[in-house]
C-alpha cells in the first residue's frame, strides 16, 4: 500500500543494485498472504524473509536480529536444548505424556525453535490430541517454512480430520520441501490422490 511504487518493486530494485543487494530485506504484507506469496517473494523479487500481518512483534524482532547477525537465528539456550533432548528421549521411550510436558517447557524456554514445536506436535499426536498437534506443527512450519516432516505430518492430520483443502496445501508445500527426488515423487502421487 506504499504510494507510487509497490514493495515488491522496491525489493527487486534493492536486490538488483550492486550497492544494496547484500542488504537483507524482510517484506511485510497484510494483502499478500500465504506460503505461495512468501515463496515467490523470495524467488522472484529477492526478499530474504517474508512476514504476514498481523504479526507478533517479538517474531519480527527475532527475524530482524537474525538477519543483522548474518542471517542465522540465534542459538537456543542451553536449558531449552537440554529440555528438547530430554523430550526426544521420552518420545523414543514411548512416553508421550511425559515428553509433552518437557517439550512444552522447551517451547516456553525457546518459543522460536521449530524443532521443539515439531517434537511437541509429535508428542501431542502420539497422545491423540490431534488439533493441538496441528497447532504445534503449524507453528514449526511458520518458523521454518520448508520443514518437510512437519508439512508431511500436517497433511496427514488435516486429511484425517476432514480438512481436504488444507491437506492439499500442506502436500503442495511438502513437494517443494522434499529432501530428495524419490520423496518428492511420492508426495506428488499423494497430491494427485487428494485432488
PDB file of C-alpha atoms in Angstrom:
ATOM      1  CA  UNK A   1       0.000   0.000   0.000  1.00  0.00           C
ATOM      2  CA  UNK A   2       3.007   2.262  -0.476  1.00  0.00           C
ATOM      3  CA  UNK A   3       2.312   5.275  -2.670  1.00  0.00           C
ATOM      4  CA  UNK A   4       3.659   5.348  -6.271  1.00  0.00           C
ATOM      5  CA  UNK A   5       5.692   2.127  -6.051  1.00  0.00           C
ATOM      6  CA  UNK A   6       4.967  -1.405  -4.828  1.00  0.00           C
ATOM      7  CA  UNK A   7       7.025  -3.000  -2.040  1.00  0.00           C
ATOM      8  CA  UNK A   8       7.898  -5.951  -4.292  1.00  0.00           C
ATOM      9  CA  UNK A   9       9.362  -3.480  -6.818  1.00  0.00           C
ATOM     10  CA  UNK A  10      11.404  -1.758  -4.119  1.00  0.00           C
ATOM     11  CA  UNK A  11      12.766  -5.127  -3.024  1.00  0.00           C
ATOM     12  CA  UNK A  12      13.679  -6.077  -6.603  1.00  0.00           C
ATOM     13  CA  UNK A  13      15.443  -2.726  -7.109  1.00  0.00           C
ATOM     14  CA  UNK A  14      17.403  -3.111  -3.868  1.00  0.00           C
ATOM     15  CA  UNK A  15      18.491  -6.622  -4.833  1.00  0.00           C
ATOM     16  CA  UNK A  16      19.407  -5.521  -8.380  1.00  0.00           C
ATOM     17  CA  UNK A  17      21.729  -2.736  -7.225  1.00  0.00           C
ATOM     18  CA  UNK A  18      25.353  -3.696  -6.532  1.00  0.00           C
ATOM     19  CA  UNK A  19      25.323  -1.127  -3.736  1.00  0.00           C
ATOM     20  CA  UNK A  20      22.363  -2.577  -1.813  1.00  0.00           C
ATOM     21  CA  UNK A  21      21.984  -6.206  -2.939  1.00  0.00           C
ATOM     22  CA  UNK A  22      23.574  -7.611   0.225  1.00  0.00           C
ATOM     23  CA  UNK A  23      21.241  -5.649   2.469  1.00  0.00           C
ATOM     24  CA  UNK A  24      18.656  -8.053   3.954  1.00  0.00           C
ATOM     25  CA  UNK A  25      15.045  -7.312   3.023  1.00  0.00           C
ATOM     26  CA  UNK A  26      12.081  -8.546   5.058  1.00  0.00           C
ATOM     27  CA  UNK A  27       8.787  -7.949   3.272  1.00  0.00           C
ATOM     28  CA  UNK A  28       5.731  -7.452   5.479  1.00  0.00           C
ATOM     29  CA  UNK A  29       2.284  -7.613   3.919  1.00  0.00           C
ATOM     30  CA  UNK A  30      -1.334  -7.506   5.020  1.00  0.00           C
ATOM     31  CA  UNK A  31      -2.626  -8.140   1.500  1.00  0.00           C
ATOM     32  CA  UNK A  32      -0.453 -10.899   0.019  1.00  0.00           C
ATOM     33  CA  UNK A  33      -0.946 -13.861   2.323  1.00  0.00           C
ATOM     34  CA  UNK A  34       0.072 -17.496   2.160  1.00  0.00           C
ATOM     35  CA  UNK A  35       3.167 -19.548   1.585  1.00  0.00           C
ATOM     36  CA  UNK A  36       2.993 -19.145  -2.207  1.00  0.00           C
ATOM     37  CA  UNK A  37       3.420 -15.379  -1.939  1.00  0.00           C
ATOM     38  CA  UNK A  38       6.287 -15.858   0.513  1.00  0.00           C
ATOM     39  CA  UNK A  39       7.960 -18.342  -1.833  1.00  0.00           C
ATOM     40  CA  UNK A  40       7.517 -16.088  -4.888  1.00  0.00           C
ATOM     41  CA  UNK A  41       8.678 -13.004  -2.972  1.00  0.00           C
ATOM     42  CA  UNK A  42      11.919 -14.800  -2.178  1.00  0.00           C
ATOM     43  CA  UNK A  43      12.402 -16.407  -5.576  1.00  0.00           C
ATOM     44  CA  UNK A  44      11.209 -13.661  -7.922  1.00  0.00           C
ATOM     45  CA  UNK A  45      11.898 -10.455  -6.043  1.00  0.00           C
ATOM     46  CA  UNK A  46      14.874 -11.495  -3.898  1.00  0.00           C
ATOM     47  CA  UNK A  47      13.303 -10.996  -0.463  1.00  0.00           C
ATOM     48  CA  UNK A  48      15.294 -12.594   2.307  1.00  0.00           C
ATOM     49  CA  UNK A  49      12.261 -13.112   4.511  1.00  0.00           C
ATOM     50  CA  UNK A  50       8.500 -12.614   4.416  1.00  0.00           C
ATOM     51  CA  UNK A  51       6.060 -11.908   7.220  1.00  0.00           C
ATOM     52  CA  UNK A  52       2.283 -11.579   7.113  1.00  0.00           C
ATOM     53  CA  UNK A  53       0.239  -9.088   9.082  1.00  0.00           C
ATOM     54  CA  UNK A  54      -0.915  -9.350  11.752  1.00  0.00           C
ATOM     55  CA  UNK A  55       2.365 -10.489  13.250  1.00  0.00           C
ATOM     56  CA  UNK A  56       3.792 -10.683  16.725  1.00  0.00           C
ATOM     57  CA  UNK A  57       6.405  -8.000  17.383  1.00  0.00           C
ATOM     58  CA  UNK A  58       8.822 -10.455  19.070  1.00  0.00           C
ATOM     59  CA  UNK A  59       8.777 -12.572  15.894  1.00  0.00           C
ATOM     60  CA  UNK A  60       9.614  -9.572  13.686  1.00  0.00           C
ATOM     61  CA  UNK A  61      12.373  -8.505  16.074  1.00  0.00           C
ATOM     62  CA  UNK A  62      13.787 -12.049  16.102  1.00  0.00           C
ATOM     63  CA  UNK A  63      13.922 -12.100  12.316  1.00  0.00           C
ATOM     64  CA  UNK A  64      15.493  -8.650  12.090  1.00  0.00           C
ATOM     65  CA  UNK A  65      18.081  -9.658  14.672  1.00  0.00           C
ATOM     66  CA  UNK A  66      18.788 -12.879  12.803  1.00  0.00           C
ATOM     67  CA  UNK A  67      19.417 -11.073   9.514  1.00  0.00           C
ATOM     68  CA  UNK A  68      21.516  -8.354  11.126  1.00  0.00           C
ATOM     69  CA  UNK A  69      23.681 -11.018  12.743  1.00  0.00           C
ATOM     70  CA  UNK A  70      24.342 -12.694   9.406  1.00  0.00           C
ATOM     71  CA  UNK A  71      21.124 -14.499   8.534  1.00  0.00           C
ATOM     72  CA  UNK A  72      21.226 -17.099  11.257  1.00  0.00           C
ATOM     73  CA  UNK A  73      18.700 -17.432  14.022  1.00  0.00           C
ATOM     74  CA  UNK A  74      20.232 -17.138  17.466  1.00  0.00           C
ATOM     75  CA  UNK A  75      21.027 -20.477  19.045  1.00  0.00           C
ATOM     76  CA  UNK A  76      18.667 -21.904  21.627  1.00  0.00           C
ATOM     77  CA  UNK A  77      19.575 -21.533  25.244  1.00  0.00           C
ATOM     78  CA  UNK A  78      21.303 -24.434  26.945  1.00  0.00           C
ATOM     79  CA  UNK A  79      18.208 -25.038  29.049  1.00  0.00           C
ATOM     80  CA  UNK A  80      15.925 -25.216  26.008  1.00  0.00           C
ATOM     81  CA  UNK A  81      18.304 -27.570  24.234  1.00  0.00           C
ATOM     82  CA  UNK A  82      18.544 -29.821  27.295  1.00  0.00           C
ATOM     83  CA  UNK A  83      14.733 -29.915  27.579  1.00  0.00           C
ATOM     84  CA  UNK A  84      14.408 -30.689  23.873  1.00  0.00           C
ATOM     85  CA  UNK A  85      16.865 -33.602  24.112  1.00  0.00           C
ATOM     86  CA  UNK A  86      15.063 -34.917  27.192  1.00  0.00           C
ATOM     87  CA  UNK A  87      11.705 -34.669  25.395  1.00  0.00           C
ATOM     88  CA  UNK A  88      13.034 -36.549  22.368  1.00  0.00           C
ATOM     89  CA  UNK A  89      14.383 -39.309  24.629  1.00  0.00           C
ATOM     90  CA  UNK A  90      10.976 -39.628  26.288  1.00  0.00           C
ATOM     91  CA  UNK A  91       9.293 -39.839  22.875  1.00  0.00           C
ATOM     92  CA  UNK A  92      11.716 -42.574  21.841  1.00  0.00           C
ATOM     93  CA  UNK A  93      10.878 -44.408  25.095  1.00  0.00           C
ATOM     94  CA  UNK A  94       7.166 -44.242  24.134  1.00  0.00           C
ATOM     95  CA  UNK A  95       6.272 -41.839  26.964  1.00  0.00           C
ATOM     96  CA  UNK A  96       4.307 -39.139  25.101  1.00  0.00           C
ATOM     97  CA  UNK A  97       2.639 -37.600  28.163  1.00  0.00           C
ATOM     98  CA  UNK A  98       5.971 -37.011  29.901  1.00  0.00           C
ATOM     99  CA  UNK A  99       7.547 -35.890  26.631  1.00  0.00           C
ATOM    100  CA  UNK A 100       4.752 -33.390  26.072  1.00  0.00           C
ATOM    101  CA  UNK A 101       5.288 -31.804  29.471  1.00  0.00           C
ATOM    102  CA  UNK A 102       9.037 -31.483  28.935  1.00  0.00           C
ATOM    103  CA  UNK A 103       8.643 -30.188  25.367  1.00  0.00           C
ATOM    104  CA  UNK A 104       6.071 -27.614  26.465  1.00  0.00           C
ATOM    105  CA  UNK A 105       8.771 -26.298  28.813  1.00  0.00           C
ATOM    106  CA  UNK A 106      11.300 -26.345  25.965  1.00  0.00           C
ATOM    107  CA  UNK A 107       8.927 -24.236  23.854  1.00  0.00           C
ATOM    108  CA  UNK A 108       8.444 -21.797  26.747  1.00  0.00           C
ATOM    109  CA  UNK A 109      12.214 -21.533  27.081  1.00  0.00           C
ATOM    110  CA  UNK A 110      12.774 -21.041  23.323  1.00  0.00           C
ATOM    111  CA  UNK A 111       9.485 -20.142  21.564  1.00  0.00           C
ATOM    112  CA  UNK A 112      11.281 -19.720  18.226  1.00  0.00           C
ATOM    113  CA  UNK A 113      12.592 -23.276  17.971  1.00  0.00           C
ATOM    114  CA  UNK A 114      10.933 -25.088  15.054  1.00  0.00           C
ATOM    115  CA  UNK A 115      12.344 -28.428  16.198  1.00  0.00           C
ATOM    116  CA  UNK A 116      10.842 -28.032  19.687  1.00  0.00           C
ATOM    117  CA  UNK A 117       7.417 -27.185  18.249  1.00  0.00           C
ATOM    118  CA  UNK A 118       7.676 -30.117  15.845  1.00  0.00           C
ATOM    119  CA  UNK A 119       8.615 -32.528  18.638  1.00  0.00           C
ATOM    120  CA  UNK A 120       5.809 -31.143  20.803  1.00  0.00           C
ATOM    121  CA  UNK A 121       3.415 -31.771  17.920  1.00  0.00           C
ATOM    122  CA  UNK A 122       4.700 -35.339  17.764  1.00  0.00           C
ATOM    123  CA  UNK A 123       4.040 -35.870  21.480  1.00  0.00           C
ATOM    124  CA  UNK A 124       0.541 -34.443  21.138  1.00  0.00           C
ATOM    125  CA  UNK A 125      -0.044 -36.607  18.071  1.00  0.00           C
ATOM    126  CA  UNK A 126       1.054 -39.715  19.989  1.00  0.00           C
ATOM    127  CA  UNK A 127      -1.421 -38.825  22.748  1.00  0.00           C
ATOM    128  CA  UNK A 128      -4.247 -38.468  20.233  1.00  0.00           C
ATOM    129  CA  UNK A 129      -4.571 -34.714  20.817  1.00  0.00           C
ATOM    130  CA  UNK A 130      -4.701 -34.067  17.094  1.00  0.00           C
ATOM    131  CA  UNK A 131      -5.959 -30.488  16.983  1.00  0.00           C
ATOM    132  CA  UNK A 132      -3.242 -29.314  19.364  1.00  0.00           C
ATOM    133  CA  UNK A 133      -0.734 -31.338  17.340  1.00  0.00           C
ATOM    134  CA  UNK A 134      -1.861 -29.472  14.215  1.00  0.00           C
ATOM    135  CA  UNK A 135      -1.284 -26.161  16.008  1.00  0.00           C
ATOM    136  CA  UNK A 136       2.221 -27.190  17.102  1.00  0.00           C
ATOM    137  CA  UNK A 137       3.128 -28.431  13.618  1.00  0.00           C
ATOM    138  CA  UNK A 138       1.782 -25.209  12.085  1.00  0.00           C
ATOM    139  CA  UNK A 139       3.972 -23.179  14.438  1.00  0.00           C
ATOM    140  CA  UNK A 140       7.006 -25.258  13.439  1.00  0.00           C
ATOM    141  CA  UNK A 141       6.261 -24.570   9.769  1.00  0.00           C
ATOM    142  CA  UNK A 142       5.678 -20.892  10.472  1.00  0.00           C
ATOM    143  CA  UNK A 143       9.171 -20.732  11.972  1.00  0.00           C
ATOM    144  CA  UNK A 144      10.765 -22.882   9.254  1.00  0.00           C
ATOM    145  CA  UNK A 145       8.569 -22.912   6.119  1.00  0.00           C
ATOM    146  CA  UNK A 146      10.466 -25.764   4.439  1.00  0.00           C
ATOM    147  CA  UNK A 147      10.329 -28.181   7.408  1.00  0.00           C
ATOM    148  CA  UNK A 148       9.355 -31.240   5.397  1.00  0.00           C
ATOM    149  CA  UNK A 149       8.493 -33.603   8.252  1.00  0.00           C
ATOM    150  CA  UNK A 150       6.117 -31.077   9.813  1.00  0.00           C
ATOM    151  CA  UNK A 151       4.451 -30.441   6.452  1.00  0.00           C
ATOM    152  CA  UNK A 152       4.001 -34.166   5.876  1.00  0.00           C
ATOM    153  CA  UNK A 153       2.555 -34.630   9.381  1.00  0.00           C
ATOM    154  CA  UNK A 154       0.208 -31.682   8.850  1.00  0.00           C
ATOM    155  CA  UNK A 155      -1.028 -33.132   5.577  1.00  0.00           C
ATOM    156  CA  UNK A 156      -1.830 -36.448   7.247  1.00  0.00           C
ATOM    157  CA  UNK A 157      -3.637 -34.840  10.186  1.00  0.00           C
ATOM    158  CA  UNK A 158      -5.612 -32.453   8.003  1.00  0.00           C
ATOM    159  CA  UNK A 159      -6.681 -35.317   5.797  1.00  0.00           C
ATOM    160  CA  UNK A 160      -7.575 -37.465   8.811  1.00  0.00           C
ATOM    161  CA  UNK A 161      -9.714 -34.690  10.296  1.00  0.00           C
ATOM    162  CA  UNK A 162     -11.509 -33.951   7.015  1.00  0.00           C
ATOM    163  CA  UNK A 163      -9.745 -30.710   6.047  1.00  0.00           C
ATOM    164  CA  UNK A 164      -9.045 -31.803   2.476  1.00  0.00           C
ATOM    165  CA  UNK A 165      -8.090 -28.379   1.128  1.00  0.00           C
ATOM    166  CA  UNK A 166      -5.630 -27.800   3.957  1.00  0.00           C
ATOM    167  CA  UNK A 167      -4.231 -31.284   3.346  1.00  0.00           C
ATOM    168  CA  UNK A 168      -3.728 -30.402  -0.335  1.00  0.00           C
ATOM    169  CA  UNK A 169      -1.963 -27.169   0.632  1.00  0.00           C
ATOM    170  CA  UNK A 170       0.345 -28.984   3.068  1.00  0.00           C
ATOM    171  CA  UNK A 171       1.207 -31.659   0.495  1.00  0.00           C
ATOM    172  CA  UNK A 172       1.929 -28.992  -2.149  1.00  0.00           C
ATOM    173  CA  UNK A 173       4.311 -27.330   0.261  1.00  0.00           C
ATOM    174  CA  UNK A 174       5.870 -30.686   1.150  1.00  0.00           C
ATOM    175  CA  UNK A 175       6.549 -31.357  -2.535  1.00  0.00           C
ATOM    176  CA  UNK A 176       8.692 -28.201  -2.665  1.00  0.00           C
ATOM    177  CA  UNK A 177      10.439 -29.036   0.627  1.00  0.00           C
ATOM    178  CA  UNK A 178      11.055 -32.740  -0.081  1.00  0.00           C
ATOM    179  CA  UNK A 179      14.639 -33.738   0.737  1.00  0.00           C
ATOM    180  CA  UNK A 180      15.189 -35.894  -2.371  1.00  0.00           C
ATOM    181  CA  UNK A 181      13.631 -36.722  -5.767  1.00  0.00           C
ATOM    182  CA  UNK A 182      12.122 -40.045  -4.618  1.00  0.00           C
ATOM    183  CA  UNK A 183      10.320 -38.396  -1.698  1.00  0.00           C
ATOM    184  CA  UNK A 184       9.212 -35.552  -3.976  1.00  0.00           C
ATOM    185  CA  UNK A 185       7.669 -38.078  -6.381  1.00  0.00           C
ATOM    186  CA  UNK A 186       5.918 -39.850  -3.504  1.00  0.00           C
ATOM    187  CA  UNK A 187       4.448 -36.536  -2.329  1.00  0.00           C
ATOM    188  CA  UNK A 188       3.334 -35.701  -5.888  1.00  0.00           C
ATOM    189  CA  UNK A 189       1.490 -39.033  -6.076  1.00  0.00           C
ATOM    190  CA  UNK A 190      -0.173 -38.273  -2.762  1.00  0.00           C
ATOM    191  CA  UNK A 191      -1.172 -34.851  -4.061  1.00  0.00           C
ATOM    192  CA  UNK A 192      -2.758 -36.374  -7.163  1.00  0.00           C
ATOM    193  CA  UNK A 193      -4.800 -38.730  -4.981  1.00  0.00           C
ATOM    194  CA  UNK A 194      -6.037 -35.807  -2.889  1.00  0.00           C
ATOM    195  CA  UNK A 195      -7.004 -33.781  -5.952  1.00  0.00           C
TER     196      UNK A 195
END
